[in-house]
mmCIF file of C-alpha atoms in Angstrom:
data_model
loop_
_atom_site.group_PDB
_atom_site.id
_atom_site.type_symbol
_atom_site.label_atom_id
_atom_site.label_comp_id
_atom_site.label_asym_id
_atom_site.label_seq_id
_atom_site.Cartn_x
_atom_site.Cartn_y
_atom_site.Cartn_z
ATOM 1 C CA UNK T 1 -38.096 31.679 20.933
ATOM 2 C CA UNK T 2 -35.367 30.989 18.413
ATOM 3 C CA UNK T 3 -34.778 27.300 17.505
ATOM 4 C CA UNK T 4 -31.231 27.385 18.892
ATOM 5 C CA UNK T 5 -32.259 28.861 22.123
ATOM 6 C CA UNK T 6 -34.931 26.371 22.534
ATOM 7 C CA UNK T 7 -32.491 23.514 21.755
ATOM 8 C CA UNK T 8 -30.054 24.805 24.217
ATOM 9 C CA UNK T 9 -32.440 25.047 27.120
ATOM 10 C CA UNK T 10 -33.790 21.601 26.309
ATOM 11 C CA UNK T 11 -30.316 20.346 26.443
ATOM 12 C CA UNK T 12 -29.685 21.998 29.782
ATOM 13 C CA UNK T 13 -32.961 20.465 31.109
ATOM 14 C CA UNK T 14 -31.915 17.011 29.798
ATOM 15 C CA UNK T 15 -28.387 17.353 31.637
ATOM 16 C CA UNK T 16 -30.129 18.619 34.835
ATOM 17 C CA UNK T 17 -32.614 15.592 34.768
ATOM 18 C CA UNK T 18 -29.586 13.254 34.162
ATOM 19 C CA UNK T 19 -27.754 14.698 37.196
ATOM 20 C CA UNK T 20 -30.734 14.287 39.353
ATOM 21 C CA UNK T 21 -31.066 10.737 38.314
ATOM 22 C CA UNK T 22 -27.526 10.030 39.114
ATOM 23 C CA UNK T 23 -27.874 11.819 42.395
ATOM 24 C CA UNK T 24 -30.717 9.551 43.406
ATOM 25 C CA UNK T 25 -28.684 6.432 42.162
ATOM 26 C CA UNK T 26 -26.101 7.408 44.608
ATOM 27 C CA UNK T 27 -28.600 7.458 47.384
ATOM 28 C CA UNK T 28 -29.838 3.996 46.183
ATOM 29 C CA UNK T 29 -26.261 2.466 46.217
ATOM 30 C CA UNK T 30 -25.835 3.586 49.989
ATOM 31 C CA UNK T 31 -29.267 2.732 51.319
ATOM 32 C CA UNK T 32 -30.576 -0.003 48.807
ATOM 33 C CA UNK T 33 -34.098 1.675 49.083
ATOM 34 C CA UNK T 34 -36.350 0.937 46.011
ATOM 35 C CA UNK T 35 -37.856 4.607 46.443
ATOM 36 C CA UNK T 36 -34.403 6.048 45.208
ATOM 37 C CA UNK T 37 -33.855 3.758 42.267
ATOM 38 C CA UNK T 38 -37.634 4.522 41.186
ATOM 39 C CA UNK T 39 -36.723 8.288 41.276
ATOM 40 C CA UNK T 40 -33.483 7.727 39.466
ATOM 41 C CA UNK T 41 -35.256 5.862 36.718
ATOM 42 C CA UNK T 42 -37.998 8.491 36.600
ATOM 43 C CA UNK T 43 -35.489 11.329 36.100
ATOM 44 C CA UNK T 44 -33.428 9.335 33.594
ATOM 45 C CA UNK T 45 -36.801 8.816 31.622
ATOM 46 C CA UNK T 46 -37.330 12.654 31.732
ATOM 47 C CA UNK T 47 -33.817 13.193 30.475
ATOM 48 C CA UNK T 48 -34.357 10.804 27.647
ATOM 49 C CA UNK T 49 -37.659 12.702 26.917
ATOM 50 C CA UNK T 50 -35.707 16.044 26.604
ATOM 51 C CA UNK T 51 -33.093 14.304 24.389
ATOM 52 C CA UNK T 52 -35.683 13.045 22.172
ATOM 53 C CA UNK T 53 -37.378 16.367 21.815
ATOM 54 C CA UNK T 54 -34.192 18.234 20.999
ATOM 55 C CA UNK T 55 -32.961 15.726 18.402
ATOM 56 C CA UNK T 56 -36.463 15.014 16.908
ATOM 57 C CA UNK T 57 -37.414 18.557 16.445
ATOM 58 C CA UNK T 58 -40.851 17.942 17.639
ATOM 59 C CA UNK T 59 -42.769 21.260 18.200
ATOM 60 C CA UNK T 60 -45.809 19.979 20.153
ATOM 61 C CA UNK T 61 -44.802 17.155 22.539
ATOM 62 C CA UNK T 62 -48.302 16.540 23.929
ATOM 63 C CA UNK T 63 -49.434 15.314 20.559
ATOM 64 C CA UNK T 64 -46.569 12.849 20.002
ATOM 65 C CA UNK T 65 -45.435 9.492 21.422
ATOM 66 C CA UNK T 66 -42.657 11.223 23.389
ATOM 67 C CA UNK T 67 -45.332 12.181 25.943
ATOM 68 C CA UNK T 68 -45.419 8.659 27.034
ATOM 69 C CA UNK T 69 -41.859 8.750 28.413
ATOM 70 C CA UNK T 70 -42.929 11.610 30.657
ATOM 71 C CA UNK T 71 -46.095 9.795 31.576
ATOM 72 C CA UNK T 72 -43.886 6.777 32.578
ATOM 73 C CA UNK T 73 -41.686 8.898 34.598
ATOM 74 C CA UNK T 74 -44.379 10.464 36.583
ATOM 75 C CA UNK T 75 -46.121 6.980 37.153
ATOM 76 C CA UNK T 76 -42.838 5.551 38.412
ATOM 77 C CA UNK T 77 -42.656 8.444 41.045
ATOM 78 C CA UNK T 78 -46.125 7.892 42.048
ATOM 79 C CA UNK T 79 -45.965 4.271 42.393
ATOM 80 C CA UNK T 80 -42.779 4.576 44.450
ATOM 81 C CA UNK T 81 -44.353 6.925 46.815
ATOM 82 C CA UNK T 82 -47.431 4.808 47.380
ATOM 83 C CA UNK T 83 -45.244 1.666 47.689
ATOM 84 C CA UNK T 84 -43.069 3.416 50.351
ATOM 85 C CA UNK T 85 -46.199 4.633 52.197
ATOM 86 C CA UNK T 86 -47.698 1.106 52.188
ATOM 87 C CA UNK T 87 -44.359 -0.316 53.602
ATOM 88 C CA UNK T 88 -44.485 2.164 56.467
ATOM 89 C CA UNK T 89 -48.158 1.149 57.494
ATOM 90 C CA UNK T 90 -46.983 -2.684 57.519
ATOM 91 C CA UNK T 91 -44.360 -2.052 60.020
#
C-alpha cells in the first residue's frame, strides 16, 4: 500500500474513533453512567493511537510503545464492562 494511502486510511480511522468517543460522551452527559465515559475515553485513546501512528511514521506498531495506548483502551473497555456487571449483581 502506498504511504499516502496508508496515511489517509489511518487518518480516517482516527476521525471515526474520535466521533465514536464523542458519541459515547454525549450518552454520558445524558445518563451520567460511568460505562459511557469509559467507552468515550477508550475510543479517544484509540484515536490518539492512530494519530501517533500517522504522524510518527511507525511501520510496525506492535513493536513500539504506541501499542500501550491500544492496550490501555481495551483494558478500559473490559474494566467498564466488568464494573457494570458487578453493579447489576449488587442491586
